[in-house]
Coordinates of C-alpha atoms and ligand atoms in Angstrom, one line a residue:
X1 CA 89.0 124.3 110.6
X2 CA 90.4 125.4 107.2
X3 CA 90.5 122.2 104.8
X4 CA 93.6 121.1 102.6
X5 CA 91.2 119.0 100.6
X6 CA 87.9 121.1 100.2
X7 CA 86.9 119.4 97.3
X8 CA 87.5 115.9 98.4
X9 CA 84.9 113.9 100.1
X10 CA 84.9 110.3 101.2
X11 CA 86.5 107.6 98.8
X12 CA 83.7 106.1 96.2
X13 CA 85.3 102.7 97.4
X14 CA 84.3 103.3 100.8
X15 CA 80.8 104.7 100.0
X16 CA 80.0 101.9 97.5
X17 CA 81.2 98.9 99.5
X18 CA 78.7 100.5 102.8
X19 CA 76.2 101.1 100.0
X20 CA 76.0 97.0 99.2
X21 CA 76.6 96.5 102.7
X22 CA 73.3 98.4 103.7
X23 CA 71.5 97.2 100.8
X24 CA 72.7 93.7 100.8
X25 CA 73.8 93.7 97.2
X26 CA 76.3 91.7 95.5
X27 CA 79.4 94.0 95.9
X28 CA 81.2 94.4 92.3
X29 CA 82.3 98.3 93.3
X30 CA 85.9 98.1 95.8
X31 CA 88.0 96.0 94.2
X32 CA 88.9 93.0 96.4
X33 CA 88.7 88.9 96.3
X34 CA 85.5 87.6 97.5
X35 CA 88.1 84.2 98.3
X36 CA 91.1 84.2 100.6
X37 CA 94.7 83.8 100.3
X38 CA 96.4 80.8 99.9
X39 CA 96.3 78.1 102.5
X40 CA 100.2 77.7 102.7
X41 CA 100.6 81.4 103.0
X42 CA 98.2 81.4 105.6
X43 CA 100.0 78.9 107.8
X44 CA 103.6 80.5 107.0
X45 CA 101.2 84.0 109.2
X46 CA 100.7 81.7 111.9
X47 CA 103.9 80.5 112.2
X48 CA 106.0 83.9 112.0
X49 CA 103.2 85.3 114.5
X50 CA 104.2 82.7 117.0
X51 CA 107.1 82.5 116.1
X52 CA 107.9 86.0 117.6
X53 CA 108.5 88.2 114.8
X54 CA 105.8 90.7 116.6
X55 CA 108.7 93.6 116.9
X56 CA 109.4 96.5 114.7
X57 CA 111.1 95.2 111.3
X58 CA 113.6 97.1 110.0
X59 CA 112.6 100.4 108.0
X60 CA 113.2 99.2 104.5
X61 CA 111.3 96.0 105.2
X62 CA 113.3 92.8 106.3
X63 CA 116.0 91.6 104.1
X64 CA 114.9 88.1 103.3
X65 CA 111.3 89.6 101.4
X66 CA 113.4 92.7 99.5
X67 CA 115.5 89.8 98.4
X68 CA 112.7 88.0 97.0
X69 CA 111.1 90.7 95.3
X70 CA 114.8 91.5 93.7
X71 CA 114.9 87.8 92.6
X72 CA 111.6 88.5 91.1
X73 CA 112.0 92.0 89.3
X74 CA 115.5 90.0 87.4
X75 CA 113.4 87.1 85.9
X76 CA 110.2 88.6 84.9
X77 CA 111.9 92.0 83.7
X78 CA 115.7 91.4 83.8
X79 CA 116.5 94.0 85.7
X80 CA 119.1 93.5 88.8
X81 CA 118.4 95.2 91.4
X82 CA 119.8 96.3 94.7
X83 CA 117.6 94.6 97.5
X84 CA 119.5 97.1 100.0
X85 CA 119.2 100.2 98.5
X86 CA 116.9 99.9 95.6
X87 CA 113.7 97.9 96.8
X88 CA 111.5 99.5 100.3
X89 CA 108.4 97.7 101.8
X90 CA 105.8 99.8 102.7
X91 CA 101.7 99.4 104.0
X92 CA 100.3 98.9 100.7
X93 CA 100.7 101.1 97.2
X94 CA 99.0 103.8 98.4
X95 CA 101.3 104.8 101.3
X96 CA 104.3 104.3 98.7
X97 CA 102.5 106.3 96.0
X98 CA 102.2 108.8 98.5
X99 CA 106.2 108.4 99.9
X100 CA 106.9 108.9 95.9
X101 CA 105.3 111.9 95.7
X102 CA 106.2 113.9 99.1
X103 CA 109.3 113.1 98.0
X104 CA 110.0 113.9 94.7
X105 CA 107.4 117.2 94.3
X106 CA 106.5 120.5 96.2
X107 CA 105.5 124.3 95.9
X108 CA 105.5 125.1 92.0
X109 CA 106.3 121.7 90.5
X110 CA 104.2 120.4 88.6
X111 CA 103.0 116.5 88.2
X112 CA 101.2 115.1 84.6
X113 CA 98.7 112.2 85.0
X114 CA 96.1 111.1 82.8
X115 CA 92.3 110.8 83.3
X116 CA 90.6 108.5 84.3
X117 CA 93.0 108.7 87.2
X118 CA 93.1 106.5 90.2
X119 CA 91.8 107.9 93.1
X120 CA 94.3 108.3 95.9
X121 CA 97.0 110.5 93.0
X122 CA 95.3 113.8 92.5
X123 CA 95.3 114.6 96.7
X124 CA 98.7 113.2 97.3
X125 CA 99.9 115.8 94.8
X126 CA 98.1 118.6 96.0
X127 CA 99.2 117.6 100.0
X128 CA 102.8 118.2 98.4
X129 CA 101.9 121.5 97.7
X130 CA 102.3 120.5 93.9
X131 CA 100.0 121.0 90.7
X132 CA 98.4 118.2 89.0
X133 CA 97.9 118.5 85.1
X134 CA 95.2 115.9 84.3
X135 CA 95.8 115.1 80.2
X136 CA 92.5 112.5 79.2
X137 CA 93.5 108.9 77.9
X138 CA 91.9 108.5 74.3
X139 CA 88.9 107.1 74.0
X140 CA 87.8 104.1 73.0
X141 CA 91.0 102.3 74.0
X142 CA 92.2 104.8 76.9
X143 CA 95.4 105.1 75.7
X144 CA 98.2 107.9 76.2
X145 CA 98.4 110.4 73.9
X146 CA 102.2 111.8 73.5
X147 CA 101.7 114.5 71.7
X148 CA 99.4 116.0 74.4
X149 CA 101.9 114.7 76.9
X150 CA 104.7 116.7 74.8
X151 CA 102.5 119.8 74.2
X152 CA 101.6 119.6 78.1
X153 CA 105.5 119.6 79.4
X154 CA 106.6 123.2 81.1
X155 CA 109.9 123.3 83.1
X156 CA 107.8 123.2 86.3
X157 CA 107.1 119.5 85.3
X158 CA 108.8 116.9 87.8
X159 CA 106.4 114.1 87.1
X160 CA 104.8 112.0 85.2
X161 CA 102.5 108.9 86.1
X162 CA 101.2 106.4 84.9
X163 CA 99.4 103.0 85.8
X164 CA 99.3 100.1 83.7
X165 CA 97.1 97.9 84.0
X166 CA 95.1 100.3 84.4
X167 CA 92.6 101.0 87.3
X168 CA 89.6 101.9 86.4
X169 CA 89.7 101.2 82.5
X170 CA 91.4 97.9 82.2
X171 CA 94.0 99.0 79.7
X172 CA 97.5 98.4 79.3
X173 CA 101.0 100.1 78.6
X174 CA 102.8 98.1 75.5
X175 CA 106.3 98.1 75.3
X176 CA 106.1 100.4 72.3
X177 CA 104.1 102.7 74.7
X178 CA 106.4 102.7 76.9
X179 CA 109.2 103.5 74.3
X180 CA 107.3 107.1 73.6
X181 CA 107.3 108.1 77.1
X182 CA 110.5 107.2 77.4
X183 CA 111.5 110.0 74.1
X184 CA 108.9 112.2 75.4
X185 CA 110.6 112.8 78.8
X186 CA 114.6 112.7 77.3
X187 CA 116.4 115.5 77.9
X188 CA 113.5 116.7 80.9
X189 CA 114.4 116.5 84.6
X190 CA 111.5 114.2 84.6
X191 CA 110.5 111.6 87.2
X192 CA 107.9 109.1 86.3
X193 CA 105.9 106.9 89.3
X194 CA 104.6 103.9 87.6
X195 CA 101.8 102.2 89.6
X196 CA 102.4 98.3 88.4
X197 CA 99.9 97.0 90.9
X198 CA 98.2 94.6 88.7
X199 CA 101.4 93.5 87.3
X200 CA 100.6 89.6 87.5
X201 CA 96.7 90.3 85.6
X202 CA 97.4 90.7 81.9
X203 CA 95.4 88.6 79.2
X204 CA 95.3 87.5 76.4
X205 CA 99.3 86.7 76.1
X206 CA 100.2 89.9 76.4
X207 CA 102.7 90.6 79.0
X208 CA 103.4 93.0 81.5
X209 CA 105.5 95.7 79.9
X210 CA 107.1 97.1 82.8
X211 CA 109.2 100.4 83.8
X212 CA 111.5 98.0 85.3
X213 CA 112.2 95.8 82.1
X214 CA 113.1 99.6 80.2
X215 CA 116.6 100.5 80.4
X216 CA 115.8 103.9 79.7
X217 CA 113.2 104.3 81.9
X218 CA 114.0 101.9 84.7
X219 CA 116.9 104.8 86.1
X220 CA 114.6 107.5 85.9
X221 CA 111.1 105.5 87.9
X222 CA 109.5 104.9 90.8
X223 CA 108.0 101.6 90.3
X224 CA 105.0 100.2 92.9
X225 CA 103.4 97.0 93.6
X226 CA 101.0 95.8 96.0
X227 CA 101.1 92.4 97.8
X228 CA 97.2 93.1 98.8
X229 CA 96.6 92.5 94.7
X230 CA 98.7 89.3 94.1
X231 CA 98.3 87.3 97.1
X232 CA 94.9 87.7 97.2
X233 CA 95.3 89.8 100.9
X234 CA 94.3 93.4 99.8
X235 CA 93.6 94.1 103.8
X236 CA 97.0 93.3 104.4
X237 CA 97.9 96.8 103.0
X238 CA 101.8 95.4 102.3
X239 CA 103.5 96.9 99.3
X240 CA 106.7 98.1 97.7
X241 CA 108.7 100.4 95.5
X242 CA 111.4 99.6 93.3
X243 CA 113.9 102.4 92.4
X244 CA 117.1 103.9 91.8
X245 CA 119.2 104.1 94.8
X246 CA 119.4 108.2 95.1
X247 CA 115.6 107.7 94.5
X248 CA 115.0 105.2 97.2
X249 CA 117.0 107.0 99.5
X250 CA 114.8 110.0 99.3
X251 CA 111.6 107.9 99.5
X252 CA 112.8 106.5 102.6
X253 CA 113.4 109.9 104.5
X254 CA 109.4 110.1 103.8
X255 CA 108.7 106.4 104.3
X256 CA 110.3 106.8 108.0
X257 CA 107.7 109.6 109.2
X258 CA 104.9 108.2 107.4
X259 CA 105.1 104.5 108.8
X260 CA 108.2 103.6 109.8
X261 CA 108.1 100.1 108.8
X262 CA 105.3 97.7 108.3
X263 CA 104.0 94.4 109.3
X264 CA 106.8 92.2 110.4
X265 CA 105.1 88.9 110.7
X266 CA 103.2 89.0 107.4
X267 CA 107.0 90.2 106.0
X268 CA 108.1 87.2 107.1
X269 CA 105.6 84.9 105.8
X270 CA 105.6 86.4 102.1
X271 CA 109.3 85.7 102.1
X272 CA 109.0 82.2 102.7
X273 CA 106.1 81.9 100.2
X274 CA 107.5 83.6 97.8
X275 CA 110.5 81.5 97.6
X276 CA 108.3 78.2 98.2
X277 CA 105.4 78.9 95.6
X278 CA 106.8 81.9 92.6
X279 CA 104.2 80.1 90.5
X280 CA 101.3 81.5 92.1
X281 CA 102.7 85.1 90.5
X282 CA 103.2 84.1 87.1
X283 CA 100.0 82.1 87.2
X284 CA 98.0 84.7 88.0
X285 CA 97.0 86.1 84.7
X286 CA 95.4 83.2 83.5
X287 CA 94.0 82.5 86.5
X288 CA 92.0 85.9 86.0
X289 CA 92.0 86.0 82.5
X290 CA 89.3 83.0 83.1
X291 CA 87.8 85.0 85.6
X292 CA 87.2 87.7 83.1
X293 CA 86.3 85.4 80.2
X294 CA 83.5 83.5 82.5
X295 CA 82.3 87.3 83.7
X296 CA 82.0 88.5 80.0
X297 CA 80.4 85.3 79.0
X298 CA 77.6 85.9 82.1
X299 CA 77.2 89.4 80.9
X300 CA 77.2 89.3 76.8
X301 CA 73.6 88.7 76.8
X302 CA 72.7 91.7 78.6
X303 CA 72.3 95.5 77.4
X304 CA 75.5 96.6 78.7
X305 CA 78.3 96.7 76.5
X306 CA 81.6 96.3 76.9
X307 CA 85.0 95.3 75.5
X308 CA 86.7 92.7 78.0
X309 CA 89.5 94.1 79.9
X310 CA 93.1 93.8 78.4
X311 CA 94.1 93.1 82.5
X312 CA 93.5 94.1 86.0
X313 CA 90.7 92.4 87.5
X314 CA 88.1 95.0 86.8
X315 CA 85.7 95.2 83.6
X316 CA 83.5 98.3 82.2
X317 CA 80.9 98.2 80.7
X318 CA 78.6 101.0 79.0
X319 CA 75.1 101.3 80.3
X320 CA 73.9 103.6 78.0
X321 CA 71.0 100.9 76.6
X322 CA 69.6 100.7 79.9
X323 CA 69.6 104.5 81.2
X324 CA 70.1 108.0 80.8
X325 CA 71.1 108.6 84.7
X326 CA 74.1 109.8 85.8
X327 CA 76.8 107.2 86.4
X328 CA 76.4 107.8 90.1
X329 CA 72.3 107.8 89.7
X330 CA 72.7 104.4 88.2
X331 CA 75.0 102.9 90.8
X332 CA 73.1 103.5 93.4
X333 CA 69.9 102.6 91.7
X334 CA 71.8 99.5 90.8
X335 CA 73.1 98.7 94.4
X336 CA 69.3 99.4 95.9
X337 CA 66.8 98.4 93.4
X338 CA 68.4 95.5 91.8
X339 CA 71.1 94.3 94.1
X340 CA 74.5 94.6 92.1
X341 CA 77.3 97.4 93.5
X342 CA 79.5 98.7 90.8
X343 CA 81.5 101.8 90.4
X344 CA 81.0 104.9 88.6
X345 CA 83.7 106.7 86.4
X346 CA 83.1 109.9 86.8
X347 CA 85.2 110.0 90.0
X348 CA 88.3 109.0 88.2
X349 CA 88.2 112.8 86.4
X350 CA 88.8 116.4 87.6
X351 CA 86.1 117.6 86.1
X352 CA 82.4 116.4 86.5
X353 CA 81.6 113.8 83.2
X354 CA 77.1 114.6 83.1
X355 CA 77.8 112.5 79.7
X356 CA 79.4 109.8 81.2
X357 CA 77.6 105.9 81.0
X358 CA 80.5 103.5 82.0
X359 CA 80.8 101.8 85.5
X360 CA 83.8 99.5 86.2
X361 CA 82.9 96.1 88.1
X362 CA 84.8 94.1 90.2
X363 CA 85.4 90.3 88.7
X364 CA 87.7 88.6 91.2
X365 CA 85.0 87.0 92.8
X366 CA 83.5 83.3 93.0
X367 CA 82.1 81.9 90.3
X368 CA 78.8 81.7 92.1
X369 CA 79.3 85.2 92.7
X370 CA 79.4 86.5 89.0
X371 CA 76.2 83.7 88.6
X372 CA 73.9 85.7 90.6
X373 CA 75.4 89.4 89.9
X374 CA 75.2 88.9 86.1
X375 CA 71.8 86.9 86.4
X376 CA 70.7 90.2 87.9
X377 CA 72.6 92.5 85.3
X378 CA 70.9 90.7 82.4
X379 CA 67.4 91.0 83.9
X380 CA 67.6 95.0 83.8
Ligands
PMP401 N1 96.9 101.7 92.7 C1 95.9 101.2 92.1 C2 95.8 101.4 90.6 C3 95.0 100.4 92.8 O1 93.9 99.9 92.2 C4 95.2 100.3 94.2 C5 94.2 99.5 95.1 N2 93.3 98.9 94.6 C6 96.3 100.9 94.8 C7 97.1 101.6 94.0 C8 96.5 100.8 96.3 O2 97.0 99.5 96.7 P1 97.1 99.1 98.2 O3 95.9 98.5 98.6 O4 98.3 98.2 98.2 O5 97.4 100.4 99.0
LIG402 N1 91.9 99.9 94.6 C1 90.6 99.4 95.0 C2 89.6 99.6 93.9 O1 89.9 100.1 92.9 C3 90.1 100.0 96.3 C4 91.1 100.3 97.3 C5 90.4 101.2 98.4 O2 89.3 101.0 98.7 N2 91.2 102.1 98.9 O3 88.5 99.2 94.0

């Protein structure tokens, strides 16, 4: 059979997380708590699963959770939203990434994105029958630069995305970012999908700047957000997209072939915890941001090097003292020989990177967990 994807093989998540599995290695590669989801939450699943809420949910998500979330996008980025026409649940950010794109892009249009890339945006693209023009972040800091994005806008372009925090590189979008897209796009029948997954891990103060909280932007943006990543449920796959109305209603001509709906029960439970418990959101980022600190602390005296994350809840770190492999040489080496999964960079690119020596781990794990990972890491 003729293959849409030729070039795409199985996700580095998947192979790295079978890889530890195999090996028995601490896995710091697929990003995902190594502790569950709140109690409270957990109960509220129980009780919507027998409470008989086991039937198809409505296509947009039920009411009561799309209410929620538009409580939430109006005090964290004073936007007011539309809960029935502006906010869809779907199962997880990658199926409304996806939705985005099918609907937004096809034959001859063309999509910008920025290396590292996450890894599910390049194919989605090209199964829309769409070109993706992959512009590199700047190094050190991975950071956008505009007047490549400028330079890089034809009239085929009907996207841009971007993903702050950012997965792999731990970066984030300031506002003032944010105002340069903004310019850079005016006057361009330009759409940009802003994956906000890690919205609630931002350090150091910070903030989240987000597409929603820019008046400019906010009419013109397909913003996503993943439940998995905040509640601490990343199997869950339950997610949604904020946008425009004449936006949402083209995502949702997508969203009702792809899934139809997702999980009512879960649905159900969020909503109540989200109304009962908003602080677990909004303390998230410290809650992390000591995971990070305590990770860095483990790791500082061993050869890697690394500058701690601005947010998400991953952290890379330059093994360039140890090795001359190739990143995906070392992880495996890593995973096998000395027990530690992590992830290699070089997938993130379109084009092979034989100079690359970063690998992105995982922190959102016990505290025990980082011990005996970094006590490893600092033995090499
Ligand atoms: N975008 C980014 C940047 C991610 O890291 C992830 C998952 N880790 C997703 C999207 C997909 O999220 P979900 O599991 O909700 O599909
Ligand atoms: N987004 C997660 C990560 O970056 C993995 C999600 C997946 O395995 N699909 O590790």
């Amino acid at each position: 059979m003729k293959s849409k994807l030729p070039d795409i093989g199985t996700t580095i998540f998947t192979v790295m997380s079978k890889m530890a599995a195999d090996c028995g290695a601490i896995n710091l590669s697929q990003g995902f708590p190594d502790f569950d989801c709140p109690d409270r939450l957990r109960e509220l699943v129980t009780e919507h699963l027998n409470g008989r809420k086991n039937q198809y949910p409505p296509m947009a998500g039920i009411l009561p959770l799309r209410e929620q979330i538009a409580a939430k996008v109006h005090t964290l980025y004073g936007a007011q939203v539309c809960p029935e026409n502006e906010v869809t649940v779907t199962s997880g950010a990658t199926e409304a990434i996806f939705d985005a794109i099918q609907a937004t892009v096809g034959r001859g249009d063309e999509v910008i994105l920025f290396d590292p890339a996450y890894d599910c945006y390049d194919p989605a693209i090209r199964l829309a029958g769409a070109t993706p023009v992959r512009l590199p972040l700047t190094s050190p800091a991975y950071e956008i630069d505009f007047e490549a994005l400028a330079s890089a806008i034809t009239p085929r372009t009907r996207m841009v995305m971007i993903n702050s925090p950012h997965n792999p590189c731990g970066s984030i979008l300031s506002r003032d970012a944010l105002d340069k897209l903004a310019a850079t796009i005016r006057g361009h029948d330009i759409v940009v999908l802003s994956d906000e997954v890690y919205e609630h891990m931002v350090f150091d103060g910070r903030g989240h700047a987000s597409v929603l909280g820019h008046d400019e932007l906010r009419d013109k943006s397909f913003a996503v957000f993943s439940f998995g990543k905040t509640y601490h449920a990343t199997g869950w796959k339950l997610a949604y997209c904020v946008a425009p109305a004449g936006f949402t209603a083209e995502f949702r001509k997508v969203h009702q072939f792809v899934t139809f709906t997702s999980v009512s029960f879960l649905q159900y439970a969020l909503a109540d915890y989200m109304r009962e418990c908003p602080q677990h959101a909004t303390e998230l980022s410290s809650f992390y941001q000591a995971k990070r600190d305590r990770f860095c602390e483990l790791l500082a005296p061993s050869r890697f090097r690394f500058t701690p994350s601005a947010g998400t809840y991953f952290q890379l770190a330059d093994y360039s003292e140890l090795s001359d492999e190739d990143d995906m040489s070392f992880v495996t080496r890593l995973t096998r020989e000395h027990g530690v999964a992590a992830i290699p960079l070089s997938p993130f690119f379109a084009s092979p990177q034989p100079e690359s020596r970063i690998i992105r781990f995982c922190f959102c794990k016990e505290d025990a967990t980082l011990a005996a990972a970094t006590e490893r890491l600092c033995a090499l």
